[in-house]
PDB file of C-alpha atoms in Angstrom:
ATOM      1  CA  ASP A1306     118.742 142.565 147.988  1.00 69.00           C
ATOM      2  CA  VAL A1307     115.377 144.022 148.958  1.00 68.00           C
ATOM      3  CA  LYS A1308     115.522 147.368 150.621  1.00 91.00           C
ATOM      4  CA  VAL A1309     113.385 149.825 152.551  1.00 96.00           C
ATOM      5  CA  THR A1310     115.161 153.054 153.329  1.00 96.00           C
ATOM      6  CA  GLN A1311     114.173 155.857 155.656  1.00 96.00           C
ATOM      7  CA  SER A1312     115.411 159.398 155.204  1.00 91.00           C
ATOM      8  CA  SER A1313     116.920 159.853 158.663  1.00 92.00           C
ATOM      9  CA  ARG A1314     118.139 157.562 161.434  1.00 95.00           C
ATOM     10  CA  TYR A1315     117.919 160.287 164.092  1.00 96.00           C
ATOM     11  CA  LEU A1316     115.894 163.469 164.128  1.00 97.00           C
ATOM     12  CA  VAL A1317     115.469 166.178 166.770  1.00 97.00           C
ATOM     13  CA  LYS A1318     112.646 168.675 166.387  1.00 97.00           C
ATOM     14  CA  ARG A1319     110.973 171.345 168.464  1.00 97.00           C
ATOM     15  CA  THR A1320     107.384 171.290 169.680  1.00 97.00           C
ATOM     16  CA  GLY A1321     105.066 172.729 167.050  1.00 97.00           C
ATOM     17  CA  GLU A1322     107.355 172.051 164.103  1.00 97.00           C
ATOM     18  CA  LYS A1323     106.072 170.256 161.019  1.00 97.00           C
ATOM     19  CA  VAL A1324     108.017 167.047 160.543  1.00 97.00           C
ATOM     20  CA  PHE A1325     108.384 164.917 157.432  1.00 97.00           C
ATOM     21  CA  LEU A1326     109.570 161.314 157.556  1.00 98.00           C
ATOM     22  CA  GLU A1327     110.303 159.748 154.201  1.00 97.00           C
ATOM     23  CA  CYS A1328     110.327 156.075 153.247  1.00 97.00           C
ATOM     24  CA  VAL A1329     111.367 154.528 149.940  1.00 97.00           C
ATOM     25  CA  GLN A1330     111.156 150.885 148.857  1.00 97.00           C
ATOM     26  CA  ASP A1331     112.691 149.310 145.792  1.00 95.00           C
ATOM     27  CA  MET A1332     110.614 146.118 145.652  1.00 92.00           C
ATOM     28  CA  ASP A1333     107.628 147.404 143.668  1.00 92.00           C
ATOM     29  CA  HIS A1334     105.391 146.655 146.651  1.00 92.00           C
ATOM     30  CA  GLU A1335     101.780 147.780 146.621  1.00 91.00           C
ATOM     31  CA  ASN A1336     101.394 148.104 150.390  1.00 92.00           C
ATOM     32  CA  MET A1337     103.318 150.483 152.610  1.00 95.00           C
ATOM     33  CA  PHE A1338     102.966 151.032 156.347  1.00 96.00           C
ATOM     34  CA  TRP A1339     104.043 153.454 159.061  1.00 98.00           C
ATOM     35  CA  TYR A1340     104.411 152.188 162.635  1.00 97.00           C
ATOM     36  CA  ARG A1341     105.659 153.684 165.837  1.00 97.00           C
ATOM     37  CA  GLN A1342     107.564 151.515 168.284  1.00 97.00           C
ATOM     38  CA  ASP A1343     107.510 152.259 172.008  1.00 95.00           C
ATOM     39  CA  PRO A1344     108.866 150.056 174.822  1.00 91.00           C
ATOM     40  CA  GLY A1345     106.184 147.765 176.210  1.00 89.00           C
ATOM     41  CA  LEU A1346     103.694 148.732 173.512  1.00 92.00           C
ATOM     42  CA  GLY A1347     105.156 146.900 170.543  1.00 93.00           C
ATOM     43  CA  LEU A1348     104.575 148.203 167.039  1.00 95.00           C
ATOM     44  CA  ARG A1349     101.427 150.228 166.527  1.00 95.00           C
ATOM     45  CA  LEU A1350     100.110 151.008 163.060  1.00 95.00           C
ATOM     46  CA  ILE A1351      99.700 154.700 162.300  1.00 97.00           C
ATOM     47  CA  TYR A1352      98.659 154.658 158.629  1.00 96.00           C
ATOM     48  CA  PHE A1353      98.991 152.375 155.669  1.00 93.00           C
ATOM     49  CA  SER A1354      98.622 152.696 151.930  1.00 94.00           C
ATOM     50  CA  TYR A1355      97.615 149.969 149.478  1.00 90.00           C
ATOM     51  CA  ASP A1356      98.100 151.971 146.296  1.00 91.00           C
ATOM     52  CA  VAL A1357      99.271 155.332 145.036  1.00 94.00           C
ATOM     53  CA  LYS A1358      97.219 158.173 146.530  1.00 94.00           C
ATOM     54  CA  MET A1359      95.279 155.655 148.675  1.00 93.00           C
ATOM     55  CA  LYS A1360      95.564 155.637 152.452  1.00 94.00           C
ATOM     56  CA  GLU A1361      93.834 154.098 155.432  1.00 92.00           C
ATOM     57  CA  LYS A1362      94.025 154.989 159.111  1.00 93.00           C
ATOM     58  CA  GLY A1363      95.671 152.526 161.418  1.00 92.00           C
ATOM     59  CA  ASP A1364      95.212 152.229 165.144  1.00 91.00           C
ATOM     60  CA  ILE A1365      96.790 155.548 166.190  1.00 95.00           C
ATOM     61  CA  PRO A1366      96.390 158.107 163.366  1.00 96.00           C
ATOM     62  CA  GLU A1367      95.756 161.153 165.545  1.00 96.00           C
ATOM     63  CA  GLY A1368      98.357 163.885 165.004  1.00 96.00           C
ATOM     64  CA  TYR A1369      99.694 162.281 161.819  1.00 98.00           C
ATOM     65  CA  SER A1370      99.005 162.405 158.107  1.00 97.00           C
ATOM     66  CA  VAL A1371     100.544 160.584 155.161  1.00 97.00           C
ATOM     67  CA  SER A1372     101.203 161.065 151.488  1.00 97.00           C
ATOM     68  CA  ARG A1373     101.816 158.566 148.717  1.00 97.00           C
ATOM     69  CA  GLU A1374     102.309 160.254 145.376  1.00 97.00           C
ATOM     70  CA  LYS A1375     104.546 157.536 143.911  1.00 97.00           C
ATOM     71  CA  LYS A1376     104.413 153.788 144.395  1.00 96.00           C
ATOM     72  CA  GLU A1377     107.866 153.561 145.907  1.00 97.00           C
ATOM     73  CA  ARG A1378     107.559 156.465 148.353  1.00 97.00           C
ATOM     74  CA  PHE A1379     105.432 156.868 151.482  1.00 98.00           C
ATOM     75  CA  SER A1380     105.728 159.939 153.695  1.00 98.00           C
ATOM     76  CA  LEU A1381     104.621 160.416 157.277  1.00 98.00           C
ATOM     77  CA  ILE A1382     103.830 163.965 158.348  1.00 98.00           C
ATOM     78  CA  LEU A1383     103.558 165.304 161.859  1.00 97.00           C
ATOM     79  CA  GLU A1384     101.588 168.492 161.345  1.00 94.00           C
ATOM     80  CA  SER A1385     102.582 170.028 164.690  1.00 97.00           C
ATOM     81  CA  ALA A1386     105.044 167.887 166.589  1.00 97.00           C
ATOM     82  CA  SER A1387     104.404 167.273 170.266  1.00 97.00           C
ATOM     83  CA  THR A1388     106.576 165.696 172.951  1.00 97.00           C
ATOM     84  CA  ASN A1389     104.340 162.618 173.093  1.00 97.00           C
ATOM     85  CA  GLN A1390     105.324 161.879 169.502  1.00 98.00           C
ATOM     86  CA  THR A1391     108.892 161.188 170.584  1.00 98.00           C
ATOM     87  CA  SER A1392     109.338 157.606 169.405  1.00 97.00           C
ATOM     88  CA  MET A1393     110.944 155.198 166.949  1.00 97.00           C
ATOM     89  CA  TYR A1394     109.148 155.307 163.603  1.00 98.00           C
ATOM     90  CA  LEU A1395     109.315 152.282 161.332  1.00 98.00           C
ATOM     91  CA  CYS A1396     108.289 152.052 157.707  1.00 98.00           C
ATOM     92  CA  ALA A1397     107.434 148.734 156.067  1.00 96.00           C
ATOM     93  CA  SER A1398     106.264 147.475 152.703  1.00 94.00           C
ATOM     94  CA  SER A1399     104.730 144.305 151.301  1.00 91.00           C
ATOM     95  CA  HIS A1400     103.104 142.872 148.228  1.00 86.00           C
ATOM     96  CA  ARG A1401      99.327 142.877 148.148  1.00 80.00           C
ATOM     97  CA  SER A1402      97.642 139.708 149.303  1.00 71.00           C
ATOM     98  CA  ASP A1403      93.966 139.115 149.914  1.00 61.00           C
ATOM     99  CA  ARG A1404      94.923 136.676 152.653  1.00 59.00           C
ATOM    100  CA  GLY A1405      97.145 139.204 154.370  1.00 56.00           C
ATOM    101  CA  SER A1406     100.013 136.798 154.586  1.00 68.00           C
ATOM    102  CA  ASN A1407     102.723 138.575 152.708  1.00 76.00           C
ATOM    103  CA  GLU A1408     105.921 139.319 154.504  1.00 87.00           C
ATOM    104  CA  GLN A1409     106.457 142.915 155.556  1.00 92.00           C
ATOM    105  CA  PHE A1410     109.924 144.325 154.979  1.00 94.00           C
ATOM    106  CA  PHE A1411     110.994 146.998 157.420  1.00 96.00           C
ATOM    107  CA  GLY A1412     113.317 149.949 157.185  1.00 97.00           C
ATOM    108  CA  PRO A1413     115.908 150.627 159.917  1.00 96.00           C
ATOM    109  CA  GLY A1414     113.723 153.169 161.684  1.00 97.00           C
ATOM    110  CA  THR A1415     113.908 156.871 162.498  1.00 97.00           C
ATOM    111  CA  ARG A1416     114.333 157.819 166.132  1.00 97.00           C
ATOM    112  CA  LEU A1417     112.471 161.112 166.528  1.00 98.00           C
ATOM    113  CA  THR A1418     112.917 163.289 169.598  1.00 98.00           C
ATOM    114  CA  VAL A1419     110.571 166.237 170.066  1.00 98.00           C
ATOM    115  CA  LEU A1420     111.837 168.816 172.552  1.00 96.00           C
TER     116      LEU A1420
ATOM    117  CA  GLN B1384      90.364 146.964 168.936  1.00 52.00           C
ATOM    118  CA  GLN B1385      92.013 143.784 167.815  1.00 58.00           C
ATOM    119  CA  GLN B1386      94.710 142.743 170.254  1.00 88.00           C
ATOM    120  CA  VAL B1387      97.573 140.352 170.498  1.00 94.00           C
ATOM    121  CA  LYS B1388      98.982 139.933 173.996  1.00 96.00           C
ATOM    122  CA  GLN B1389     102.584 138.789 174.340  1.00 97.00           C
ATOM    123  CA  SER B1390     104.521 137.562 177.351  1.00 96.00           C
ATOM    124  CA  PRO B1391     106.970 137.774 178.966  1.00 97.00           C
ATOM    125  CA  GLN B1392     108.182 141.321 178.413  1.00 96.00           C
ATOM    126  CA  SER B1393     111.768 140.205 178.951  1.00 97.00           C
ATOM    127  CA  LEU B1394     113.502 136.849 179.167  1.00 97.00           C
ATOM    128  CA  ILE B1395     116.982 135.798 180.210  1.00 98.00           C
ATOM    129  CA  VAL B1396     118.217 132.366 179.189  1.00 98.00           C
ATOM    130  CA  GLN B1397     121.542 130.583 179.463  1.00 98.00           C
ATOM    131  CA  LYS B1398     123.307 129.450 176.326  1.00 97.00           C
ATOM    132  CA  GLY B1399     121.945 126.083 175.244  1.00 97.00           C
ATOM    133  CA  GLY B1400     118.638 126.575 177.027  1.00 97.00           C
ATOM    134  CA  ILE B1401     115.125 126.802 175.603  1.00 98.00           C
ATOM    135  CA  SER B1402     113.491 130.203 175.140  1.00 98.00           C
ATOM    136  CA  ILE B1403     109.697 130.291 175.111  1.00 98.00           C
ATOM    137  CA  ILE B1404     107.588 133.315 174.234  1.00 98.00           C
ATOM    138  CA  ASN B1405     103.815 133.220 174.320  1.00 98.00           C
ATOM    139  CA  CYS B1406     101.086 135.115 172.539  1.00 98.00           C
ATOM    140  CA  ALA B1407      97.306 135.149 172.797  1.00 97.00           C
ATOM    141  CA  TYR B1408      94.812 136.675 170.429  1.00 95.00           C
ATOM    142  CA  GLU B1409      91.125 137.492 170.473  1.00 92.00           C
ATOM    143  CA  ASN B1410      90.007 137.848 166.886  1.00 88.00           C
ATOM    144  CA  THR B1411      88.979 134.497 165.403  1.00 87.00           C
ATOM    145  CA  ALA B1412      89.308 135.994 161.904  1.00 85.00           C
ATOM    146  CA  PHE B1413      93.092 135.984 162.255  1.00 88.00           C
ATOM    147  CA  ASP B1414      94.571 133.341 159.957  1.00 87.00           C
ATOM    148  CA  TYR B1415      98.247 134.168 159.715  1.00 90.00           C
ATOM    149  CA  PHE B1416     100.645 134.328 162.634  1.00 94.00           C
ATOM    150  CA  PRO B1417     104.219 135.495 161.998  1.00 95.00           C
ATOM    151  CA  TRP B1418     107.070 136.096 164.376  1.00 97.00           C
ATOM    152  CA  TYR B1419     109.491 138.948 163.755  1.00 98.00           C
ATOM    153  CA  GLN B1420     113.017 139.323 165.141  1.00 98.00           C
ATOM    154  CA  GLN B1421     114.602 142.713 165.706  1.00 98.00           C
ATOM    155  CA  PHE B1422     118.253 143.367 166.473  1.00 97.00           C
ATOM    156  CA  PRO B1423     119.356 146.701 167.971  1.00 94.00           C
ATOM    157  CA  GLY B1424     119.494 149.452 165.369  1.00 91.00           C
ATOM    158  CA  LYS B1425     117.624 147.373 162.794  1.00 94.00           C
ATOM    159  CA  GLY B1426     114.046 147.034 161.694  1.00 96.00           C
ATOM    160  CA  PRO B1427     112.136 143.820 162.476  1.00 97.00           C
ATOM    161  CA  ALA B1428     112.572 140.929 160.059  1.00 96.00           C
ATOM    162  CA  LEU B1429     110.337 137.917 159.506  1.00 95.00           C
ATOM    163  CA  LEU B1430     111.609 134.877 161.398  1.00 97.00           C
ATOM    164  CA  ILE B1431     108.921 132.227 160.982  1.00 95.00           C
ATOM    165  CA  ALA B1432     105.163 132.127 160.383  1.00 93.00           C
ATOM    166  CA  ILE B1433     102.269 129.688 160.716  1.00 93.00           C
ATOM    167  CA  ARG B1434      98.700 129.285 159.565  1.00 89.00           C
ATOM    168  CA  PRO B1435      96.052 127.728 161.834  1.00 87.00           C
ATOM    169  CA  ASP B1436      95.644 124.613 159.693  1.00 88.00           C
ATOM    170  CA  VAL B1437      98.748 123.155 161.364  1.00 91.00           C
ATOM    171  CA  SER B1438      99.606 122.921 165.044  1.00 93.00           C
ATOM    172  CA  GLU B1439     103.354 123.238 164.714  1.00 95.00           C
ATOM    173  CA  LYS B1440     105.974 124.575 162.332  1.00 95.00           C
ATOM    174  CA  LYS B1441     109.688 124.099 162.723  1.00 96.00           C
ATOM    175  CA  GLU B1442     112.558 125.877 160.998  1.00 96.00           C
ATOM    176  CA  GLY B1443     115.933 124.943 162.368  1.00 96.00           C
ATOM    177  CA  ARG B1444     116.051 125.811 166.075  1.00 97.00           C
ATOM    178  CA  PHE B1445     112.844 127.845 165.867  1.00 98.00           C
ATOM    179  CA  THR B1446     109.398 126.284 166.347  1.00 97.00           C
ATOM    180  CA  ILE B1447     105.932 127.807 166.435  1.00 96.00           C
ATOM    181  CA  SER B1448     103.302 125.908 168.410  1.00 96.00           C
ATOM    182  CA  PHE B1449      99.710 126.846 167.678  1.00 95.00           C
ATOM    183  CA  ASN B1450      96.595 126.097 169.747  1.00 94.00           C
ATOM    184  CA  LYS B1451      93.540 127.220 167.813  1.00 92.00           C
ATOM    185  CA  SER B1452      90.976 126.351 170.482  1.00 93.00           C
ATOM    186  CA  ALA B1453      92.864 128.351 173.117  1.00 95.00           C
ATOM    187  CA  LYS B1454      93.691 131.134 170.649  1.00 95.00           C
ATOM    188  CA  GLN B1455      97.334 130.968 171.654  1.00 96.00           C
ATOM    189  CA  PHE B1456     100.624 130.478 169.875  1.00 97.00           C
ATOM    190  CA  SER B1457     104.186 130.389 171.054  1.00 98.00           C
ATOM    191  CA  LEU B1458     107.753 130.584 169.799  1.00 98.00           C
ATOM    192  CA  HIS B1459     110.283 128.067 171.049  1.00 98.00           C
ATOM    193  CA  ILE B1460     113.984 128.631 170.489  1.00 98.00           C
ATOM    194  CA  MET B1461     115.932 125.456 171.113  1.00 98.00           C
ATOM    195  CA  ASP B1462     119.640 125.508 172.030  1.00 98.00           C
ATOM    196  CA  SER B1463     119.475 129.292 172.487  1.00 98.00           C
ATOM    197  CA  GLN B1464     122.626 131.167 171.450  1.00 98.00           C
ATOM    198  CA  PRO B1465     123.959 134.622 172.375  1.00 97.00           C
ATOM    199  CA  GLY B1466     123.363 135.616 168.752  1.00 97.00           C
ATOM    200  CA  ASP B1467     119.641 135.037 169.349  1.00 98.00           C
ATOM    201  CA  SER B1468     119.602 137.989 171.755  1.00 98.00           C
ATOM    202  CA  ALA B1469     117.071 140.340 170.200  1.00 98.00           C
ATOM    203  CA  THR B1470     113.525 141.622 170.555  1.00 97.00           C
ATOM    204  CA  TYR B1471     110.863 139.231 169.313  1.00 98.00           C
ATOM    205  CA  PHE B1472     107.389 140.253 168.213  1.00 97.00           C
ATOM    206  CA  CYS B1473     104.450 138.007 167.531  1.00 97.00           C
ATOM    207  CA  ALA B1474     101.812 139.265 165.140  1.00 95.00           C
ATOM    208  CA  ALA B1475      98.536 138.285 163.566  1.00 93.00           C
ATOM    209  CA  SER B1476      96.714 139.090 160.377  1.00 87.00           C
ATOM    210  CA  GLY B1477      93.466 138.136 158.787  1.00 80.00           C
ATOM    211  CA  TYR B1478      90.285 139.471 157.328  1.00 66.00           C
ATOM    212  CA  ALA B1479      86.602 139.273 157.988  1.00 53.00           C
ATOM    213  CA  GLY B1480      84.901 139.345 154.622  1.00 52.00           C
ATOM    214  CA  GLY B1481      87.239 141.879 153.060  1.00 55.00           C
ATOM    215  CA  THR B1482      90.823 142.496 152.053  1.00 57.00           C
ATOM    216  CA  SER B1483      93.136 143.060 154.962  1.00 61.00           C
ATOM    217  CA  TYR B1484      95.855 144.649 152.826  1.00 66.00           C
ATOM    218  CA  GLY B1485      98.284 142.644 154.891  1.00 75.00           C
ATOM    219  CA  LYS B1486      97.795 144.628 158.066  1.00 85.00           C
ATOM    220  CA  LEU B1487      99.526 143.061 161.033  1.00 90.00           C
ATOM    221  CA  THR B1488      98.566 143.442 164.680  1.00 91.00           C
ATOM    222  CA  PHE B1489     101.707 143.117 166.776  1.00 94.00           C
ATOM    223  CA  GLY B1490     102.263 141.923 170.310  1.00 95.00           C
ATOM    224  CA  GLN B1491     104.108 144.055 172.838  1.00 95.00           C
ATOM    225  CA  GLY B1492     107.494 142.472 172.221  1.00 96.00           C
ATOM    226  CA  THR B1493     109.885 140.327 174.270  1.00 97.00           C
ATOM    227  CA  ILE B1494     113.494 141.285 174.874  1.00 97.00           C
ATOM    228  CA  LEU B1495     115.492 138.049 174.882  1.00 98.00           C
ATOM    229  CA  THR B1496     118.956 137.950 176.379  1.00 98.00           C
ATOM    230  CA  VAL B1497     120.992 134.767 176.039  1.00 98.00           C
ATOM    231  CA  HIS B1498     123.968 134.636 178.370  1.00 96.00           C
ATOM    232  CA  PRO B1499     127.111 132.788 177.227  1.00 93.00           C
TER     233      PRO B1499
END
């Protein structure tokens, strides 16, 4: 059974804290993605990675950074958390495809609240 | 910015009825159009997908209708059941002369409630 796991289901942090969200996949996927989900806005891509140590900005990268030191692990970092980063964060992974048609498998999400 | 616009934002249907969710896109380089289903407390999961070389794809009670000239596609859920109550996202992917790395552009989501 394919699996994407995220380190926390719920997280509460204070403004200005550095926050790490971890994602691990066991499917040997090349691509990994971080999204945030907000009501009425759908899923918006923050960053993605297509290989170890490789990363590309998504649509809303400001205030975030990522790290991919191992193929199976993709971390999202909030350098200095702010209240407008309160959201549901979803990690996903997929095999590489030049046609972009490979299914993305999602983790259960981390609901982050920044106070 | 590439966009996919989804409507309605929420939908209430009686059991046995037809649920219809619509999406429109702008980028003609899109060539893959999946729908994802998300239950509360879970991540989205692929439900059904279509490529623009066909106008319709059916899997069980779920059908995607695709109109390339109008740049629109829709999800139809026939004989809707309470277990179909979930959030549905349309998405699009493609590339313009390069590798897309499978990036998806998602619609805003539709919360479907099917009453018994």
